Short mmCIF file of C-alpha atoms and ligand atoms in Angstrom, two decimals:
data_model
loop_
_atom_site.label_atom_id
_atom_site.label_comp_id
_atom_site.label_asym_id
_atom_site.label_seq_id
_atom_site.Cartn_x
_atom_site.Cartn_y
_atom_site.Cartn_z
CA MET V 609 0.00 0.00 0.00
CA LYS V 610 1.33 3.45 -0.88
CA SER V 611 1.76 5.67 2.13
CA THR V 612 -0.41 8.37 0.58
CA ALA V 613 -3.26 5.87 0.48
CA LEU V 614 -3.09 5.60 4.24
CA PHE V 615 -4.36 9.13 4.50
CA ALA V 616 -7.23 8.78 2.04
CA GLY V 617 -10.55 9.98 3.34
CA LEU V 618 -9.07 11.93 6.20
CA SER V 619 -9.37 15.44 4.81
CA LEU V 620 -11.56 16.51 7.71
CA ALA V 621 -8.89 15.89 10.28
CA ALA V 622 -5.86 16.26 8.06
CA THR V 623 -4.55 19.37 9.72
CA ALA V 624 -4.52 17.69 13.11
CA LEU V 625 -2.54 14.72 11.85
CA SER V 626 1.10 14.23 12.52
CA THR V 627 3.07 13.18 9.48
CA ALA V 628 4.45 10.39 11.67
CA ILE V 629 1.12 8.66 12.26
CA PRO V 630 -0.14 6.92 9.18
CA LEU V 631 -3.73 5.88 9.54
CA PRO V 632 -5.17 2.80 8.02
CA VAL V 633 -7.80 2.63 5.35
CA ARG V 634 -9.72 -0.46 6.22
CA SER V 635 -11.91 -2.53 4.00
CA ASN V 636 -15.33 -3.63 5.15
CA THR V 637 -13.87 -6.68 6.82
CA ARG V 638 -15.15 -6.88 10.38
CA PRO V 639 -14.36 -7.17 13.17
CA ILE V 640 -11.22 -5.13 13.76
CA ARG V 641 -8.33 -7.07 15.27
CA LEU V 642 -4.90 -6.25 16.64
CA LEU V 643 -1.72 -8.10 15.82
CA HIS V 644 -0.41 -9.47 19.12
CA THR V 645 3.30 -9.18 18.45
CA ALA V 646 5.72 -10.86 20.86
CA PRO V 647 7.41 -8.86 23.63
CA LYS V 648 10.83 -7.40 22.83
CA PRO V 649 13.92 -7.08 25.00
CA HIS V 650 14.14 -3.66 26.61
CA ALA V 651 17.16 -1.72 27.87
CA SER V 652 15.70 -1.03 31.30
CA HIS V 653 16.54 -4.46 32.64
CA GLN V 654 19.01 -7.29 32.23
CA PHE V 655 18.04 -10.91 32.02
CA GLN V 656 20.18 -13.02 34.30
CA GLY V 657 19.09 -16.61 34.17
CA ALA V 658 15.51 -16.48 35.39
CA ARG V 659 16.01 -13.16 37.13
CA ILE V 660 15.28 -9.77 35.66
CA LEU V 661 16.78 -6.81 37.42
CA ALA V 662 15.13 -3.42 37.18
CA GLN V 663 17.70 -0.69 36.84
CA GLY V 664 16.28 2.17 38.84
CA ALA V 665 14.42 4.83 36.94
CA GLN V 666 12.63 4.13 33.70
CA THR V 667 14.56 4.83 30.56
CA GLU V 668 13.38 7.02 27.73
CA GLU V 669 13.50 4.10 25.33
CA GLU V 670 10.59 3.67 22.94
CA SER V 671 8.19 0.99 24.12
CA THR V 672 4.83 -0.22 22.90
CA LEU V 673 4.44 -2.01 26.25
CA GLY V 674 3.74 -0.54 29.67
CA GLY V 675 2.67 -1.90 33.03
CA ALA V 676 4.48 -3.92 35.66
CA ALA V 677 6.30 -7.24 35.84
CA VAL V 678 7.47 -9.09 38.92
CA SER V 679 10.39 -11.45 38.57
CA THR V 680 11.31 -14.60 40.39
CA THR V 681 13.72 -13.89 43.21
CA ASP V 682 16.03 -16.83 42.63
CA SER V 683 16.80 -18.97 39.64
CA ASN V 684 15.21 -22.11 41.13
CA GLN V 685 11.91 -20.35 41.58
CA LYS V 686 9.15 -20.33 38.95
CA VAL V 687 5.97 -18.36 38.48
CA THR V 688 3.14 -20.88 38.35
CA SER V 689 0.14 -18.58 38.04
CA VAL V 690 -0.84 -14.94 37.76
CA SER V 691 -4.20 -13.24 38.06
CA ALA V 692 -5.88 -9.86 38.28
CA ALA V 693 -9.29 -8.25 37.86
CA PHE V 694 -10.01 -5.00 36.06
CA VAL V 695 -12.86 -2.97 34.63
CA ILE V 696 -12.60 -2.98 30.84
CA PRO V 697 -11.96 0.65 29.91
CA HIS V 698 -13.96 2.52 27.29
CA ALA V 699 -12.00 3.41 24.16
CA GLY V 700 -12.11 7.03 23.07
CA MET V 701 -10.44 9.47 20.73
CA PRO V 702 -7.52 11.27 22.41
CA THR V 703 -7.92 15.05 22.63
CA SER V 704 -4.25 15.92 23.03
CA GLY V 705 -1.01 14.95 21.34
CA PRO V 706 -0.22 14.29 17.68
CA THR V 707 -2.98 11.67 17.33
CA ALA V 708 -5.74 13.88 18.78
CA ASN V 709 -9.16 14.57 17.34
CA ASN V 710 -9.01 12.51 14.19
CA THR V 711 -12.74 11.94 13.85
CA ALA V 712 -12.16 9.53 10.95
CA GLY V 713 -9.39 7.72 12.81
CA MET V 714 -8.92 4.29 14.26
CA TYR V 715 -7.67 3.93 17.85
CA ALA V 716 -7.10 0.90 20.06
CA ALA V 717 -5.48 -0.32 23.26
CA SER V 718 -4.77 -3.72 24.79
CA PHE V 719 -4.71 -4.86 28.42
CA HIS V 720 -3.22 -8.24 29.30
CA ILE V 721 -1.66 -10.38 32.01
CA GLY V 722 0.72 -13.28 31.56
CA ILE V 723 3.74 -15.41 32.34
CA ASP V 724 7.07 -14.51 30.65
CA SER V 725 5.09 -11.96 28.63
CA PHE V 726 6.97 -8.72 29.43
CA SER V 727 10.71 -8.96 28.90
CA ALA V 728 11.23 -11.53 26.14
CA GLY V 729 13.50 -13.34 28.59
CA CYS V 730 12.40 -16.94 28.05
CA ASP V 731 14.11 -19.18 25.50
CA GLY V 732 12.53 -18.78 22.09
CA ASN V 733 10.49 -15.86 23.49
CA ARG V 734 8.04 -18.37 24.94
CA PHE V 735 5.15 -16.70 26.79
CA LEU V 736 1.52 -17.14 27.76
CA ARG V 737 -0.87 -14.21 28.12
CA ALA V 738 -4.54 -13.26 28.00
CA GLY V 739 -6.39 -9.98 27.83
CA VAL V 740 -8.83 -7.59 26.22
CA ASP V 741 -8.46 -5.25 23.24
CA ILE V 742 -10.59 -2.11 22.94
CA PHE V 743 -11.31 -0.11 19.80
CA TRP V 744 -12.60 3.24 18.66
CA ASP V 745 -13.23 3.77 14.94
CA GLY V 746 -14.58 7.13 13.81
CA THR V 747 -15.71 5.77 10.46
CA ILE V 748 -18.14 3.28 12.02
CA GLY V 749 -19.61 5.21 14.89
CA GLY V 750 -16.84 5.37 17.47
CA GLU V 751 -16.47 2.81 20.25
CA GLN V 752 -16.54 -0.84 19.16
CA ASN V 753 -16.97 -4.09 21.10
CA PRO V 754 -13.92 -5.25 23.05
CA TRP V 755 -12.25 -8.52 22.10
CA VAL V 756 -11.18 -11.01 24.79
CA TRP V 757 -8.28 -13.30 23.85
CA TYR V 758 -5.47 -15.58 25.01
CA GLN V 759 -2.17 -16.37 23.35
CA SER V 760 0.38 -19.12 23.89
CA SER V 761 3.54 -18.48 21.90
CA PRO V 762 4.89 -19.77 19.63
CA ALA V 763 1.87 -21.99 18.91
CA ASP V 764 -0.52 -19.07 18.48
CA GLU V 765 0.98 -16.40 16.30
CA ASP V 766 -1.91 -14.20 17.25
CA GLY V 767 -4.53 -14.24 19.99
CA LEU V 768 -7.39 -16.72 20.02
CA GLY V 769 -10.89 -15.88 21.19
CA PHE V 770 -12.85 -17.73 23.88
CA SER V 771 -15.97 -19.41 22.63
CA GLY V 772 -19.18 -18.61 24.48
CA PHE V 773 -17.75 -15.61 26.27
CA SER V 774 -18.43 -11.93 25.77
CA ALA V 775 -17.65 -8.74 27.63
CA ALA V 776 -18.37 -5.04 27.25
CA ALA V 777 -16.53 -1.90 28.29
CA GLY V 778 -17.41 -1.23 31.92
CA ASP V 779 -17.57 -4.92 32.83
CA LEU V 780 -15.35 -6.17 35.63
CA VAL V 781 -13.38 -9.16 34.34
CA ARG V 782 -10.88 -11.40 36.06
CA PHE V 783 -8.11 -13.26 34.25
CA SER V 784 -6.15 -16.17 35.72
CA VAL V 785 -3.25 -17.63 33.77
CA SER V 786 -1.32 -20.77 34.78
CA GLY V 787 0.87 -23.19 32.91
CA THR V 788 -2.10 -25.43 32.18
CA GLU V 789 -5.10 -23.15 31.75
CA VAL V 790 -6.41 -19.67 31.17
CA LYS V 791 -9.60 -18.67 32.92
CA VAL V 792 -11.63 -15.54 32.37
CA GLU V 793 -14.67 -14.48 34.37
CA ASN V 794 -17.06 -11.61 33.75
CA PHE V 795 -18.77 -10.07 36.78
CA GLY V 796 -20.69 -7.51 34.73
CA ALA V 797 -21.09 -3.74 34.89
CA ASN V 798 -21.04 -1.42 37.92
CA VAL V 799 -19.26 -3.97 40.09
CA THR V 800 -16.55 -2.61 42.36
CA CYS V 801 -15.88 -5.61 44.59
CA ILE V 802 -15.75 -9.24 43.53
CA LYS V 803 -15.66 -10.75 47.00
CA GLY V 804 -18.52 -13.19 47.39
CA LEU V 805 -19.83 -12.52 43.88
CA LYS V 806 -20.49 -15.21 41.32
CA PRO V 807 -19.34 -14.40 37.81
CA LYS V 808 -22.07 -13.90 35.20
CA GLN V 809 -19.89 -15.76 32.72
CA SER V 810 -16.82 -17.91 33.15
CA VAL V 811 -14.74 -19.86 30.67
CA THR V 812 -11.64 -21.99 31.11
CA GLN V 813 -9.31 -22.82 28.27
CA THR V 814 -6.73 -25.59 28.54
CA VAL V 815 -3.31 -24.50 27.31
CA ASP V 816 0.06 -26.16 26.97
CA GLY V 817 2.56 -24.38 29.20
CA ALA V 818 5.51 -26.57 28.20
CA GLY V 819 8.67 -24.54 27.77
CA LEU V 820 7.57 -21.57 29.85
CA CYS V 821 10.42 -20.31 32.04
CA GLY V 822 8.23 -18.89 34.79
CA GLY V 823 10.71 -16.04 35.11
CA GLU V 824 8.13 -13.27 35.48
CA ALA V 825 4.47 -12.38 35.86
CA ALA V 826 3.12 -9.25 34.18
CA TRP V 827 0.14 -6.88 34.12
CA ALA V 828 0.36 -4.81 30.98
CA VAL V 829 -1.02 -2.14 28.67
CA GLU V 830 0.12 -2.41 25.09
CA ASP V 831 -0.13 -0.52 21.83
CA PHE V 832 -0.11 -3.26 19.20
CA PRO V 833 -0.29 -2.81 15.42
CA LEU V 834 -3.53 -3.54 13.64
CA ALA V 835 -3.81 -6.96 12.05
CA GLY V 836 -2.76 -6.54 8.43
CA LEU V 837 -0.71 -3.41 9.18
CA PRO V 838 2.26 -4.76 11.10
CA ASN V 839 4.75 -1.93 10.61
CA PHE V 840 3.59 0.58 13.21
CA PRO V 841 1.48 0.56 16.37
CA VAL V 842 -2.09 1.81 15.99
CA ALA V 843 -2.80 5.23 17.52
CA LEU V 844 -3.32 4.46 21.21
CA ALA V 845 -6.92 5.04 22.28
CA ASP V 846 -7.79 7.34 25.13
CA PHE V 847 -8.81 4.79 27.78
CA GLY V 848 -8.67 7.09 30.80
CA GLY V 849 -6.97 4.59 33.01
CA VAL V 850 -6.93 0.94 33.97
CA VAL V 851 -6.49 -0.55 37.43
CA PHE V 852 -5.43 -4.17 37.72
CA LYS V 853 -6.68 -5.15 41.15
CA GLU V 854 -6.62 -8.34 43.21
CA VAL V 855 -3.20 -8.78 41.68
CA GLU V 856 -1.81 -12.20 42.59
CA VAL V 857 1.14 -14.31 41.58
CA SER V 858 2.13 -17.79 42.78
CA PHE V 859 5.57 -19.32 42.74
CA GLU V 860 7.00 -22.76 43.25
CA GLY V 861 10.52 -23.83 44.19
CA GLY V 862 13.33 -21.66 45.42
CA SER V 863 13.02 -19.47 48.47
CA THR V 864 9.31 -18.79 48.11
CA GLY V 865 9.37 -16.94 51.40
CA ALA V 866 10.86 -13.97 49.59
CA ALA V 867 8.00 -13.61 47.14
CA SER V 868 5.24 -11.18 48.08
CA GLY V 869 2.52 -12.89 46.08
CA ASN V 870 1.59 -9.67 44.33
CA ALA V 871 3.22 -6.87 42.32
CA GLU V 872 5.32 -5.45 45.13
CA GLY V 873 8.81 -4.62 43.85
CA ALA V 874 7.79 -5.03 40.21
CA GLU V 875 9.63 -3.41 37.35
CA VAL V 876 7.40 -0.63 35.99
CA ARG V 877 7.48 0.60 32.44
CA ASP V 878 5.42 3.05 30.36
CA VAL V 879 4.25 3.03 26.78
CA ARG V 880 6.52 5.58 25.14
CA LEU V 881 6.21 6.43 21.45
CA ALA V 882 7.68 9.69 20.19
CA ALA V 883 5.45 9.68 17.11
CA GLN V 884 2.35 9.74 19.36
CA GLY V 885 3.63 12.43 21.70
CA GLY V 886 6.11 10.72 24.04
CA ARG V 887 5.01 9.03 27.23
CA LEU V 888 1.51 7.62 26.72
CA THR V 889 0.92 5.89 30.07
CA ALA V 890 1.72 6.68 33.68
CA CYS V 891 1.96 3.28 35.36
CA GLU V 892 2.61 2.55 39.00
CA VAL V 893 2.32 -0.22 41.54
CA VAL V 894 0.08 0.92 44.40
CA GLU V 895 -1.25 -0.35 47.73
CA GLY V 896 1.84 -2.39 48.49
CA GLY V 897 1.58 -4.38 45.29
CA LYS V 898 -2.13 -5.19 45.42
CA LYS V 899 -2.84 -2.99 42.40
CA VAL V 900 -1.13 -1.94 39.19
CA LYS V 901 -2.51 1.30 37.82
CA CYS V 902 -1.89 2.81 34.39
CA ASP V 903 -3.33 6.18 33.43
CA ARG V 904 -3.43 7.33 29.81
CA VAL V 905 -1.35 10.48 29.44
CA VAL V 906 0.37 12.46 26.72
CA GLU V 907 3.66 13.85 28.00
CA GLU V 908 6.88 14.89 26.32
C1 NAG I 826 -9.39 18.34 20.46
O1 NAG I 826 -10.72 18.71 20.67
C2 NAG I 826 -11.02 19.11 22.00
C3 NAG I 826 -12.51 19.33 22.09
O2 NAG I 826 -12.97 20.10 21.02
C4 NAG I 826 -10.21 20.34 22.33
O3 NAG I 826 -10.46 20.74 23.67
C5 NAG I 826 -8.73 20.04 22.18
O4 NAG I 826 -7.95 21.19 22.39
C6 NAG I 826 -8.45 19.49 20.79
N1 NAG I 826 -7.07 19.04 20.77
C7 NAG I 826 -6.21 19.35 19.79
C8 NAG I 826 -4.82 18.81 19.92
O5 NAG I 826 -6.52 20.03 18.85
C1 NAG I 827 -24.47 1.02 35.56
O1 NAG I 827 -24.63 2.29 36.18
C2 NAG I 827 -25.02 3.31 35.28
C3 NAG I 827 -24.99 4.64 36.02
O2 NAG I 827 -25.63 4.52 37.26
C4 NAG I 827 -26.38 2.97 34.69
O3 NAG I 827 -26.76 3.95 33.76
C5 NAG I 827 -26.29 1.62 33.98
O4 NAG I 827 -27.55 1.23 33.50
C6 NAG I 827 -25.76 0.57 34.92
N1 NAG I 827 -25.55 -0.67 34.17
C7 NAG I 827 -25.96 -1.85 34.58
C8 NAG I 827 -25.70 -3.00 33.67
O5 NAG I 827 -26.50 -2.01 35.67
#
């Protein structure tokens, strides 16, 4: 596709567009999907055996991935499961930064949790993760239905959907990922506390965790490319913020006494893309590791 074609039909918003953000012209193929590219090594940590060491402050390096990852504390220890609950954010059009106010634009964001899914530290970049993608497309009325998925690399080059499961923005969902299964539960809208509640929907998918290192557990926000347009991340939607709560991680082997069982001490990273305005998330671990919070920002 010629790059000029990427801008076709965008005359309305053309003045607001950065030259650096090509926007897709999509056919009538529905639904919209993201391309769940594998995590990449990042300069802010070193991989030492099964241990990833955060090196103080976050770097300014470009990253399509933000959030938090907790590492095993000794090389004999393995992450066996990770879970968290969060309200699926609404996708909107950003109103600041180079991608702002493109009323004919396409925006998306992805929220996922997983094992070995943050630092590309496992042999063969093996990882297992599951999450939700949200979309906003100005050409078809704005906010679209979220898509709930899981992905076991390298078997699944892209995410796979769960059959018989649906969720909407505003629903509280809980993901649990272990080496043998991925479970997702939907508690519905306007729910703030899960305790004692039965999910409205629940689905469990058996997965093959062979070859996972169990070196880290992660709670992440990511700006993936659109399926069919692999060369650049889609403009990140305005999602307000996401809070991963009831954050839990289990370990086996090693000195398990050292592990907190949540995101305490995690390495924190932000989505940072110069073409979209710089730092696009403000992520932090809060409440002693019980929550991982990422706000959508646009900061130089
Ligand atoms: C986008 O539109 C909003 C609402 O009209 C406005 O407040 C904001 O300044 C605009 N942003 C840019 C970058 O033009
Ligand atoms: C959630 O709360 C909002 C605001 O009170 C209300 O409009 C909406 O109908 C509620 N949704 C459900 C599914 O109860």
